[in-house]
Amino acid sequence: MTDNLLYYGDNLDVLRRHIKEDSVDLVYLDPPFKSDRNFNVLFAAKDGHHAAAQIQAFEDTWHWDAAAAKEYEDTVERGGKVSEVLQAFRLFLGTNDMLAYLSMMAPRLVELHRVLKPTGSLYLHCDPTASHYLKLLLDAVFTPERFRSEIVWKRVTSHSDAKRWSPVHDTILYYGKTDSVTWNPIYVPHTDQYITEKYRNQDGDGRRFMLDNMTSPNPRPNMMYEWKGHASPPKGWRYSRETMAELDAQGRIWYPKDKTRRPRIKRYLDEMPGLLLGDVWTDVAPINSQAQERLGYPTQKPEALLERIIEASSNQGDTILDPFCGCGTTIAAAQKLKRRWIGIDVTHLAISLIRHRLESAYNGQAQYKVIGEPTTVEDAKVLAASDPYQFQWWALGLVGARGAEKKGADRGIDGRLYFHLGDGKTRQIIISVKAGKVQASHVRDLEGVVRREKADIGAVLSFEEPTRAMRQEAAGAGFYDSPFGKFPRVQLLTVADLLDGRGIQYPRTAGVNVTLKAAPRVRETMHRAQLELTGCDEP
């Protein structure tokens, strides 16, 4: 089986360099875009001289700047419908952040179209601020004939806004690469009202049924015959004599007392798959503050939403791609439904969350490769030089820690790691990450922060080997004494140590690290209906 792949890096570069043409069965993408906060800013004119645009977790930073302008020019110079649409956007919008967003999305959508198999589909999740622009862009990439549905997902029950209709939905644009896409119809349970109105009849054993027509909608001369005293319908019966006899023997035909009326077939409620799902989804609840699957990622979508999309547009063993995979909901759903998957994200925060999510949900049994992360000290130095913030997240991720919020001065704290000992009290480890030279004063500073924060352990993560003075300073801090043994109160680890698998020493019992919220453990069995839908074998 092809390895599941998790890429760290710019998705455009990853798609062009690593993902083969016609190799993916389903693409789902939810590009970072917070219209509730950035709506007005997105349409403000820009002069094109801002710093390079970056996509960072928790913050949308699509800016019209030199990088966006180059992306626009490169796409326009390629010609074709995508070029024409972008030029029209610029004429209408001017050079603002919305144009930057569309200019950055255009080449990525072109690449996603390229990697899709002929039977593949793409679902783009967005909101009404940009959905109309994105639909025109997708029409240019896929052609208008390949548009299949615009799904409305009711993501919240209400939204406080007294000056307009309350915005409560997202839009999911669904396109197929060809007319022959993979499609598995999805059914949802009938409502109580529908059952009461349509399934009014009951057999002696209490089984509910509705009566359905048995006459043919089209002329069928060979089906024109009398049946048990009932004359043939003008166009004939829907079934042959042999089938009618079988249905009669099974008690599935209802006969009226009045011979002028026609027999009808019984449709039993417990044999019906349910109601064929439409393009308005109100039955998938958003992730609330108490949801078990909530991982603290701001744009996290419910797994049920992704499971529905994956079940409808792929089969077991197919490959699912999410180029903005965030905290990994698409990956989690694909793994659960026995699909192969490819995830791409530009932040080490996302990579760390996904790793932890798979680890906690599958107890280390999920098989995948991470590509693009540093695997040597030299690789880590390159990352630190090019993006110190991402280097910090990468280093913290290796020890299972969470980065500190950077609101104002960090007060000597780059990350925190929390643990419990079973008495209900939360304990913490303070972490300092040093990409440059290290010295004894850094250890003394950390000791002071540990005391100030009333933490139990402190750790310095660095490139350089600690000096003798640093080791002496750390040794002087003594030990943290716990029921599970003694642990150095101040610990010094290098990048080489981390790459060799060494980590912070602290009491480790089942569930001790509570820094990152654990994903719920995946059940080993699935409902029979889901097995039949996906083609999975019974576990």
Coordinates of C-alpha atoms in Angstrom, one line a residue:
M1 CA 0.0 0.0 0.0
T2 CA 1.3 3.5 -0.9
D3 CA 2.5 5.4 2.1
N4 CA 0.4 8.1 3.6
L5 CA 2.3 11.4 3.2
L6 CA 2.5 14.5 5.3
Y7 CA 4.4 17.4 3.7
Y8 CA 5.8 20.5 5.4
G9 CA 6.1 23.3 2.9
D10 CA 4.3 25.7 0.5
N11 CA 1.6 23.6 -1.2
L12 CA 2.3 25.0 -4.6
D13 CA 5.9 23.9 -4.5
V14 CA 4.9 20.5 -3.1
L15 CA 2.3 19.9 -5.7
R16 CA 4.6 20.8 -8.5
R17 CA 7.6 18.8 -7.3
H18 CA 6.1 15.8 -5.6
I19 CA 2.5 15.0 -6.7
K20 CA 2.1 13.2 -10.0
E21 CA -0.4 13.9 -12.6
D22 CA -3.7 11.9 -12.4
S23 CA -2.7 10.4 -9.1
V24 CA -5.4 11.7 -6.6
D25 CA -9.0 10.6 -6.3
L26 CA -10.4 13.4 -4.1
V27 CA -9.2 16.9 -3.1
Y28 CA -10.7 18.8 -0.2
L29 CA -9.4 22.3 0.6
D30 CA -10.3 24.9 3.1
P31 CA -7.9 27.8 2.4
P32 CA -7.3 30.1 5.4
F33 CA -9.6 33.0 5.1
K34 CA -11.3 34.9 7.9
S35 CA -13.8 37.2 6.2
D36 CA -15.5 38.2 9.5
R37 CA -12.3 39.9 10.5
N38 CA -10.7 40.9 7.2
F39 CA -13.7 41.7 4.9
N40 CA -13.1 45.5 4.7
V41 CA -9.3 45.1 4.6
L42 CA -9.4 42.7 1.7
F43 CA -10.9 45.4 -0.5
A44 CA -8.6 48.2 0.5
A45 CA -6.3 49.4 -2.3
K46 CA -2.6 48.4 -1.9
D47 CA 0.6 49.9 -3.4
G48 CA 2.3 46.6 -3.8
H49 CA 5.3 47.2 -1.5
H50 CA 4.4 45.2 1.6
A51 CA 6.5 42.4 3.0
A52 CA 6.2 39.0 1.4
A53 CA 2.8 37.3 1.9
Q54 CA 2.8 34.3 4.3
I55 CA 0.1 31.9 5.4
Q56 CA 0.4 31.4 9.2
A57 CA -1.7 29.4 11.6
F58 CA -4.4 31.4 13.4
E59 CA -3.9 34.4 11.1
D60 CA -4.8 35.1 7.4
T61 CA -2.2 37.2 5.7
W62 CA -3.1 37.3 2.1
H63 CA -1.6 40.7 1.1
W64 CA -1.2 42.4 -2.2
D65 CA 2.6 42.8 -2.2
A66 CA 5.5 42.0 -4.5
A67 CA 5.0 38.2 -4.0
A68 CA 1.3 38.4 -4.8
A69 CA 2.0 40.6 -7.8
K70 CA 4.6 38.1 -9.2
E71 CA 2.1 35.2 -8.7
Y72 CA -0.5 37.2 -10.6
E73 CA 1.9 38.0 -13.4
D74 CA 3.2 34.4 -13.7
T75 CA -0.4 33.0 -14.0
V76 CA -1.5 35.7 -16.4
E77 CA 1.5 35.2 -18.7
R78 CA 0.5 31.5 -19.0
G79 CA -2.6 32.5 -20.9
G80 CA -5.9 30.7 -21.2
K81 CA -9.2 31.1 -19.3
V82 CA -7.5 31.4 -15.9
S83 CA -5.4 34.3 -17.2
E84 CA -8.5 35.9 -18.6
V85 CA -10.4 35.6 -15.3
L86 CA -7.6 37.0 -13.3
Q87 CA -7.2 40.0 -15.6
A88 CA -11.0 40.6 -15.2
F89 CA -10.7 40.4 -11.5
R90 CA -7.9 43.0 -11.5
L91 CA -10.0 45.3 -13.7
F92 CA -12.9 45.0 -11.3
L93 CA -11.2 44.8 -7.9
G94 CA -8.0 46.7 -8.4
T95 CA -4.9 45.7 -6.6
N96 CA -6.1 44.8 -3.1
D97 CA -5.8 41.8 -0.8
M98 CA -8.8 40.1 -2.4
L99 CA -6.9 40.0 -5.7
A100 CA -3.9 38.7 -3.8
Y101 CA -6.0 35.9 -2.4
L102 CA -7.3 35.0 -5.9
S103 CA -3.9 35.3 -7.5
M104 CA -2.4 32.9 -4.9
M105 CA -5.3 30.5 -5.3
A106 CA -5.3 30.4 -9.1
P107 CA -2.0 28.4 -9.7
R108 CA -2.8 26.1 -6.8
L109 CA -6.2 25.2 -8.3
V110 CA -4.5 24.6 -11.6
E111 CA -2.1 22.2 -10.0
L112 CA -4.9 20.5 -8.1
H113 CA -6.8 19.9 -11.3
R114 CA -3.6 18.4 -12.8
V115 CA -3.1 15.9 -10.1
L116 CA -6.7 14.7 -10.1
K117 CA -7.6 11.4 -11.8
P118 CA -10.2 11.5 -14.5
T119 CA -12.7 10.1 -12.0
G120 CA -11.6 12.6 -9.3
S121 CA -13.5 15.4 -7.6
L122 CA -12.6 18.7 -5.8
Y123 CA -14.4 20.3 -2.9
L124 CA -13.4 23.9 -2.1
H125 CA -14.7 25.1 1.3
C126 CA -15.2 28.9 1.6
D127 CA -17.6 31.5 2.8
P128 CA -19.9 34.0 1.0
T129 CA -17.2 36.8 1.0
A130 CA -15.2 35.0 -1.7
S131 CA -17.3 32.1 -3.0
H132 CA -18.5 33.9 -6.1
Y133 CA -15.0 34.9 -7.1
L134 CA -13.7 31.3 -6.4
K135 CA -16.5 29.8 -8.5
L136 CA -15.5 31.9 -11.5
L137 CA -11.9 30.8 -11.0
L138 CA -12.9 27.2 -10.7
D139 CA -15.0 27.5 -13.9
A140 CA -11.9 28.7 -15.6
V141 CA -9.8 25.8 -14.3
F142 CA -12.3 23.0 -14.7
T143 CA -14.7 24.5 -17.3
P144 CA -18.3 25.5 -16.3
E145 CA -19.6 22.1 -17.4
R146 CA -17.6 20.3 -14.7
F147 CA -19.4 22.2 -11.9
R148 CA -21.5 19.7 -10.0
S149 CA -22.9 21.3 -6.9
E150 CA -22.8 24.2 -4.5
I151 CA -23.3 22.8 -1.1
V152 CA -24.6 25.0 1.7
W153 CA -23.4 23.9 5.2
K154 CA -25.2 25.4 8.1
R155 CA -22.2 25.9 10.4
V156 CA -23.8 27.7 13.3
T157 CA -27.4 28.0 14.6
S158 CA -27.3 31.8 15.0
H159 CA -25.0 34.8 14.6
S160 CA -25.6 38.1 16.3
D161 CA -26.0 40.7 13.5
A162 CA -29.0 43.0 13.8
K163 CA -28.3 44.8 10.5
R164 CA -28.7 41.9 8.1
W165 CA -29.8 38.3 7.7
S166 CA -27.8 36.3 10.2
P167 CA -24.8 34.7 8.4
V168 CA -24.9 31.1 9.5
H169 CA -23.6 29.1 6.5
D170 CA -20.4 28.2 4.6
T171 CA -20.2 27.2 0.9
I172 CA -18.6 24.1 -0.5
L173 CA -18.0 24.2 -4.3
Y174 CA -17.9 20.7 -5.8
Y175 CA -16.3 20.1 -9.2
G176 CA -15.4 16.9 -11.2
K177 CA -12.5 16.6 -13.5
T178 CA -14.7 14.8 -16.0
D179 CA -18.3 13.7 -16.3
S180 CA -17.3 10.2 -15.0
V181 CA -16.5 10.9 -11.3
T182 CA -16.7 8.5 -8.4
W183 CA -20.1 8.9 -6.8
N184 CA -21.7 7.0 -3.9
P185 CA -25.1 8.5 -3.0
I186 CA -25.5 9.5 0.6
Y187 CA -28.8 8.9 2.4
V188 CA -30.0 10.5 5.7
P189 CA -32.7 9.2 8.0
H190 CA -36.3 10.3 7.3
T191 CA -37.7 12.9 9.7
D192 CA -40.5 11.9 12.1
Q193 CA -42.9 14.1 10.2
Y194 CA -42.1 12.4 6.9
I195 CA -42.5 9.0 8.4
T196 CA -45.9 10.0 9.9
E197 CA -47.1 11.4 6.6
K198 CA -45.8 8.8 4.2
Y199 CA -45.6 5.5 6.2
R200 CA -49.1 5.6 7.6
N201 CA -49.8 1.9 7.2
Q202 CA -48.6 -1.0 9.5
D203 CA -48.6 -4.8 9.0
G204 CA -49.8 -7.1 11.8
D205 CA -46.3 -7.3 13.1
G206 CA -46.0 -3.5 13.4
R207 CA -43.8 -2.9 10.3
R208 CA -44.6 0.4 8.8
F209 CA -45.0 0.7 5.0
M210 CA -46.1 3.1 2.3
L211 CA -48.1 2.2 -0.9
D212 CA -46.4 2.8 -4.2
N213 CA -47.6 2.7 -7.8
M214 CA -47.2 -0.6 -9.8
T215 CA -48.2 0.8 -13.2
S216 CA -45.6 1.4 -15.9
P217 CA -44.8 5.0 -16.8
N218 CA -44.1 4.1 -20.4
P219 CA -46.1 1.9 -22.9
R220 CA -45.1 -1.8 -22.3
P221 CA -47.4 -4.0 -24.4
N222 CA -45.8 -7.2 -23.1
M223 CA -46.8 -6.1 -19.5
M224 CA -50.4 -5.6 -20.3
Y225 CA -52.3 -8.5 -18.6
E226 CA -55.1 -9.0 -16.1
W227 CA -54.0 -9.7 -12.5
K228 CA -56.3 -11.3 -10.0
G229 CA -59.4 -9.6 -11.4
H230 CA -57.7 -6.3 -11.9
A231 CA -57.6 -5.1 -15.5
S232 CA -54.3 -4.1 -17.0
P233 CA -53.3 -0.4 -16.7
P234 CA -53.4 1.5 -20.0
K235 CA -49.6 1.3 -20.4
G236 CA -49.1 -2.0 -18.6
W237 CA -47.8 -3.1 -15.3
R238 CA -44.3 -2.2 -14.0
Y239 CA -43.5 -5.9 -13.3
S240 CA -43.7 -9.2 -15.2
R241 CA -46.2 -12.0 -14.2
E242 CA -43.4 -13.9 -12.6
T243 CA -42.3 -11.0 -10.5
M244 CA -45.9 -10.2 -9.6
A245 CA -46.3 -13.8 -8.4
E246 CA -43.2 -13.6 -6.2
L247 CA -44.3 -10.3 -4.7
D248 CA -47.8 -11.7 -4.0
A249 CA -46.3 -14.8 -2.3
Q250 CA -44.2 -12.5 -0.1
G251 CA -47.3 -10.5 0.9
R252 CA -45.9 -7.3 -0.6
I253 CA -48.9 -6.4 -2.7
W254 CA -51.9 -4.5 -1.3
Y255 CA -55.2 -5.3 -2.9
P256 CA -58.2 -2.9 -2.8
K257 CA -61.7 -4.2 -2.2
D258 CA -62.9 -2.1 -5.2
K259 CA -61.8 -3.9 -8.4
T260 CA -61.8 -0.6 -10.3
R261 CA -58.8 0.5 -8.2
R262 CA -55.4 -1.0 -8.8
P263 CA -53.2 -3.0 -6.5
R264 CA -50.1 -1.2 -5.0
I265 CA -46.8 -2.4 -3.8
K266 CA -45.8 -2.1 -0.1
R267 CA -42.5 -0.2 0.5
Y268 CA -41.3 -1.0 4.1
L269 CA -39.7 1.7 6.1
D270 CA -37.0 -0.6 7.6
E271 CA -35.9 -1.5 4.0
M272 CA -35.5 2.0 2.7
P273 CA -32.0 3.6 2.7
G274 CA -33.4 6.9 3.9
L275 CA -33.7 10.3 2.1
L276 CA -31.3 11.0 -0.7
L277 CA -29.1 13.9 0.6
G278 CA -29.4 17.2 -1.1
D279 CA -27.1 20.2 -1.3
V280 CA -28.3 21.9 1.9
W281 CA -26.7 20.3 4.9
T282 CA -28.2 21.2 8.3
D283 CA -27.6 18.0 10.1
V284 CA -23.8 18.3 10.6
A285 CA -23.2 20.2 13.8
P286 CA -20.1 22.5 14.2
I287 CA -17.5 21.7 16.8
N288 CA -18.7 23.3 20.0
S289 CA -16.5 24.1 23.0
Q290 CA -17.3 20.8 24.7
A291 CA -16.8 18.5 21.6
Q292 CA -14.5 15.5 22.2
E293 CA -12.8 16.0 18.9
R294 CA -12.1 19.7 19.5
L295 CA -8.3 20.3 19.4
G296 CA -8.1 24.0 19.9
Y297 CA -7.4 24.9 16.2
P298 CA -9.5 27.9 15.2
T299 CA -10.8 26.8 11.8
Q300 CA -11.2 23.1 12.7
K301 CA -14.1 21.4 10.9
P302 CA -16.1 18.5 12.2
E303 CA -15.0 15.0 11.1
A304 CA -18.6 14.1 10.2
L305 CA -18.4 16.8 7.4
L306 CA -15.3 15.3 5.9
E307 CA -16.5 11.8 6.3
R308 CA -19.6 12.6 4.3
I309 CA -17.5 14.1 1.5
I310 CA -15.0 11.3 1.5
E311 CA -17.7 8.6 1.5
A312 CA -19.6 10.2 -1.4
S313 CA -16.6 10.9 -3.7
S314 CA -14.1 8.1 -3.1
N315 CA -13.8 4.4 -2.3
Q316 CA -11.7 2.4 0.1
G317 CA -8.0 2.6 -0.9
D318 CA -8.4 5.8 -2.9
T319 CA -6.1 8.7 -2.3
I320 CA -7.4 11.9 -0.6
L321 CA -5.4 15.2 -0.8
D322 CA -5.8 18.2 1.5
P323 CA -3.3 21.0 0.5
F324 CA -4.2 23.2 3.5
C325 CA -4.5 20.4 6.0
G326 CA -4.4 22.5 9.2
C327 CA -5.1 20.3 12.3
G328 CA -5.7 17.3 10.0
T329 CA -9.5 16.7 10.0
T330 CA -9.4 15.5 6.4
I331 CA -6.5 13.2 7.2
A332 CA -8.3 11.8 10.3
A333 CA -11.4 11.1 8.3
A334 CA -9.5 9.5 5.5
Q335 CA -7.5 7.3 7.9
K336 CA -10.7 6.2 9.6
L337 CA -12.4 5.3 6.3
K338 CA -9.4 3.3 5.0
R339 CA -8.3 5.7 2.3
R340 CA -4.7 6.7 1.5
W341 CA -4.0 10.4 2.2
I342 CA -1.7 13.3 1.4
G343 CA -1.6 16.4 3.6
I344 CA 0.3 19.6 3.1
D345 CA 0.8 22.5 5.4
V346 CA 3.2 25.4 5.7
T347 CA 3.3 25.5 9.5
H348 CA 5.0 23.2 11.9
L349 CA 2.2 23.9 14.3
A350 CA -0.1 22.0 11.9
I351 CA 2.4 19.2 11.4
S352 CA 2.7 18.8 15.2
L353 CA -1.0 18.8 15.7
I354 CA -1.6 16.2 13.0
R355 CA 1.1 13.9 14.4
H356 CA -0.4 14.2 17.9
R357 CA -3.9 13.6 16.6
L358 CA -2.9 10.4 14.7
E359 CA -0.8 9.2 17.7
S360 CA -3.6 9.6 20.2
A361 CA -6.4 8.4 17.9
Y362 CA -4.6 5.3 16.6
N363 CA -2.1 4.6 19.5
G364 CA 0.9 4.9 17.2
Q365 CA -0.5 2.4 14.6
A366 CA -1.2 5.0 11.9
Q367 CA 1.5 4.6 9.2
Y368 CA 2.7 7.7 7.4
K369 CA 5.8 9.6 6.3
V370 CA 6.6 13.3 7.1
I371 CA 8.5 15.0 4.2
G372 CA 10.1 18.4 4.3
E373 CA 10.8 18.6 8.1
P374 CA 14.5 18.7 9.2
T375 CA 16.1 15.3 9.6
T376 CA 19.6 16.5 10.3
V377 CA 21.2 19.3 12.3
E378 CA 22.2 21.0 9.1
D379 CA 18.6 20.9 7.8
A380 CA 17.4 22.4 11.1
K381 CA 20.0 25.2 10.8
V382 CA 18.6 26.1 7.3
L383 CA 15.1 26.2 8.8
A384 CA 16.2 28.4 11.7
A385 CA 17.9 30.8 9.3
S386 CA 15.0 31.1 6.9
D387 CA 12.1 31.1 9.4
P388 CA 13.0 31.3 13.2
Y389 CA 9.3 31.1 14.2
Q390 CA 8.8 27.8 12.3
F391 CA 12.1 26.4 13.7
Q392 CA 10.8 27.2 17.2
W393 CA 7.5 25.3 16.5
W394 CA 9.4 22.4 15.0
A395 CA 11.7 22.1 18.0
L396 CA 8.7 22.4 20.4
G397 CA 6.8 19.8 18.5
L398 CA 9.6 17.3 18.9
V399 CA 9.1 17.3 22.7
G400 CA 5.3 17.5 22.5
A401 CA 5.1 21.1 23.7
R402 CA 2.9 24.0 22.8
G403 CA 4.3 27.4 21.8
A404 CA 3.7 30.3 24.1
E405 CA 1.3 33.0 22.9
K406 CA 3.4 35.9 21.5
K407 CA 1.3 38.8 22.8
G408 CA 3.9 41.5 23.6
A409 CA 7.1 40.3 25.3
D410 CA 7.3 36.5 25.7
R411 CA 8.9 37.0 29.2
G412 CA 11.4 34.3 28.5
I413 CA 8.9 31.6 27.6
D414 CA 8.9 30.0 24.1
G415 CA 6.8 27.0 25.0
R416 CA 5.0 25.1 27.7
L417 CA 4.5 21.4 28.3
Y418 CA 1.9 20.3 30.9
F419 CA 1.5 17.1 32.8
H420 CA -0.5 15.5 35.6
L421 CA 0.4 13.1 38.4
G422 CA -3.1 11.8 39.2
D423 CA -4.0 14.3 42.0
G424 CA -5.9 16.7 39.8
K425 CA -3.2 19.4 39.8
T426 CA -1.8 20.6 36.5
R427 CA 2.0 20.9 36.4
Q428 CA 4.1 22.6 33.8
I429 CA 7.5 22.7 32.1
I430 CA 8.8 26.0 30.8
I431 CA 10.9 25.7 27.6
S432 CA 13.3 28.2 26.0
V433 CA 14.4 27.7 22.4
K434 CA 17.8 29.1 21.3
A435 CA 18.8 29.2 17.7
G436 CA 22.0 31.1 18.3
K437 CA 24.9 31.1 20.8
V438 CA 24.1 29.8 24.3
Q439 CA 25.7 30.7 27.6
A440 CA 25.2 30.3 31.3
S441 CA 23.1 33.4 31.6
H442 CA 20.4 31.7 29.6
V443 CA 20.2 29.0 32.2
R444 CA 20.0 31.5 35.0
D445 CA 17.3 33.4 33.2
L446 CA 15.3 30.2 32.7
E447 CA 15.6 29.3 36.4
G448 CA 14.2 32.7 37.2
V449 CA 11.2 32.2 34.8
V450 CA 10.6 28.7 36.3
R451 CA 10.4 30.3 39.8
R452 CA 8.2 33.2 38.6
E453 CA 5.8 30.9 36.8
K454 CA 5.7 28.4 39.7
A455 CA 6.7 25.7 37.2
D456 CA 8.2 22.4 38.1
I457 CA 10.8 21.9 35.3
G458 CA 12.6 24.1 32.8
A459 CA 14.4 23.1 29.6
V460 CA 16.7 24.9 27.1
L461 CA 16.6 23.6 23.5
S462 CA 19.6 24.7 21.5
F463 CA 21.8 24.1 18.5
E464 CA 25.1 24.5 20.3
E465 CA 26.4 22.0 22.9
P466 CA 25.9 23.5 26.4
T467 CA 29.0 25.0 27.9
R468 CA 30.6 23.7 31.1
A469 CA 29.3 26.7 32.9
M470 CA 25.8 26.0 31.7
R471 CA 25.9 22.4 32.9
Q472 CA 27.1 23.6 36.3
E473 CA 24.3 26.1 36.5
A474 CA 21.7 23.5 35.5
A475 CA 23.1 21.0 38.0
G476 CA 22.9 23.6 40.8
A477 CA 19.1 23.9 40.2
G478 CA 18.6 20.5 41.8
F479 CA 15.9 18.0 41.1
Y480 CA 12.1 17.9 40.8
D481 CA 11.0 15.1 43.2
S482 CA 7.8 13.2 42.2
P483 CA 6.2 9.9 43.2
F484 CA 7.6 8.6 39.9
G485 CA 11.2 9.5 40.7
K486 CA 13.6 12.5 40.6
F487 CA 14.1 14.6 37.5
P488 CA 16.6 17.4 36.8
R489 CA 14.8 20.7 37.4
V490 CA 16.7 22.4 34.6
Q491 CA 17.5 20.3 31.5
L492 CA 19.7 21.1 28.5
L493 CA 19.0 19.5 25.1
T494 CA 20.5 20.1 21.7
V495 CA 18.9 19.7 18.3
A496 CA 21.1 16.6 17.8
D497 CA 19.6 15.2 21.0
L498 CA 16.1 15.8 19.7
L499 CA 16.8 14.2 16.4
D500 CA 18.2 11.2 18.2
G501 CA 14.9 10.8 20.0
R502 CA 15.9 12.2 23.4
G503 CA 13.3 14.4 25.1
I504 CA 12.6 16.2 28.3
Q505 CA 12.7 14.0 31.4
Y506 CA 9.5 14.3 33.5
P507 CA 7.1 11.8 35.1
R508 CA 5.5 9.8 32.4
T509 CA 2.4 7.7 33.1
A510 CA -0.6 7.0 30.9
G511 CA -2.1 10.3 29.8
V512 CA 0.5 12.4 31.6
N513 CA 1.2 14.8 28.8
V514 CA -1.9 17.0 28.5
T515 CA -0.3 19.8 26.5
L516 CA -2.0 19.0 23.3
K517 CA -5.6 17.8 23.5
A518 CA -5.9 14.1 22.5
A519 CA -8.1 13.1 19.6
P520 CA -10.8 10.5 20.5
R521 CA -9.6 6.9 20.0
V522 CA -11.0 5.5 16.7
R523 CA -13.3 2.6 17.1
E524 CA -12.1 -0.6 15.4
T525 CA -15.5 -1.4 13.9
M526 CA -17.9 0.5 11.7
H527 CA -21.6 0.4 11.2
R528 CA -22.8 -2.2 8.6
A529 CA -24.3 0.5 6.4
Q530 CA -21.0 2.4 6.3
L531 CA -19.2 -0.9 5.5
E532 CA -21.5 -1.5 2.5
L533 CA -21.2 2.1 1.3
T534 CA -17.4 2.2 1.4
G535 CA -16.8 -1.4 0.3
C536 CA -14.8 -2.2 3.4
D537 CA -14.4 -5.7 4.7
E538 CA -16.0 -6.5 8.0
P539 CA -13.3 -6.0 10.7

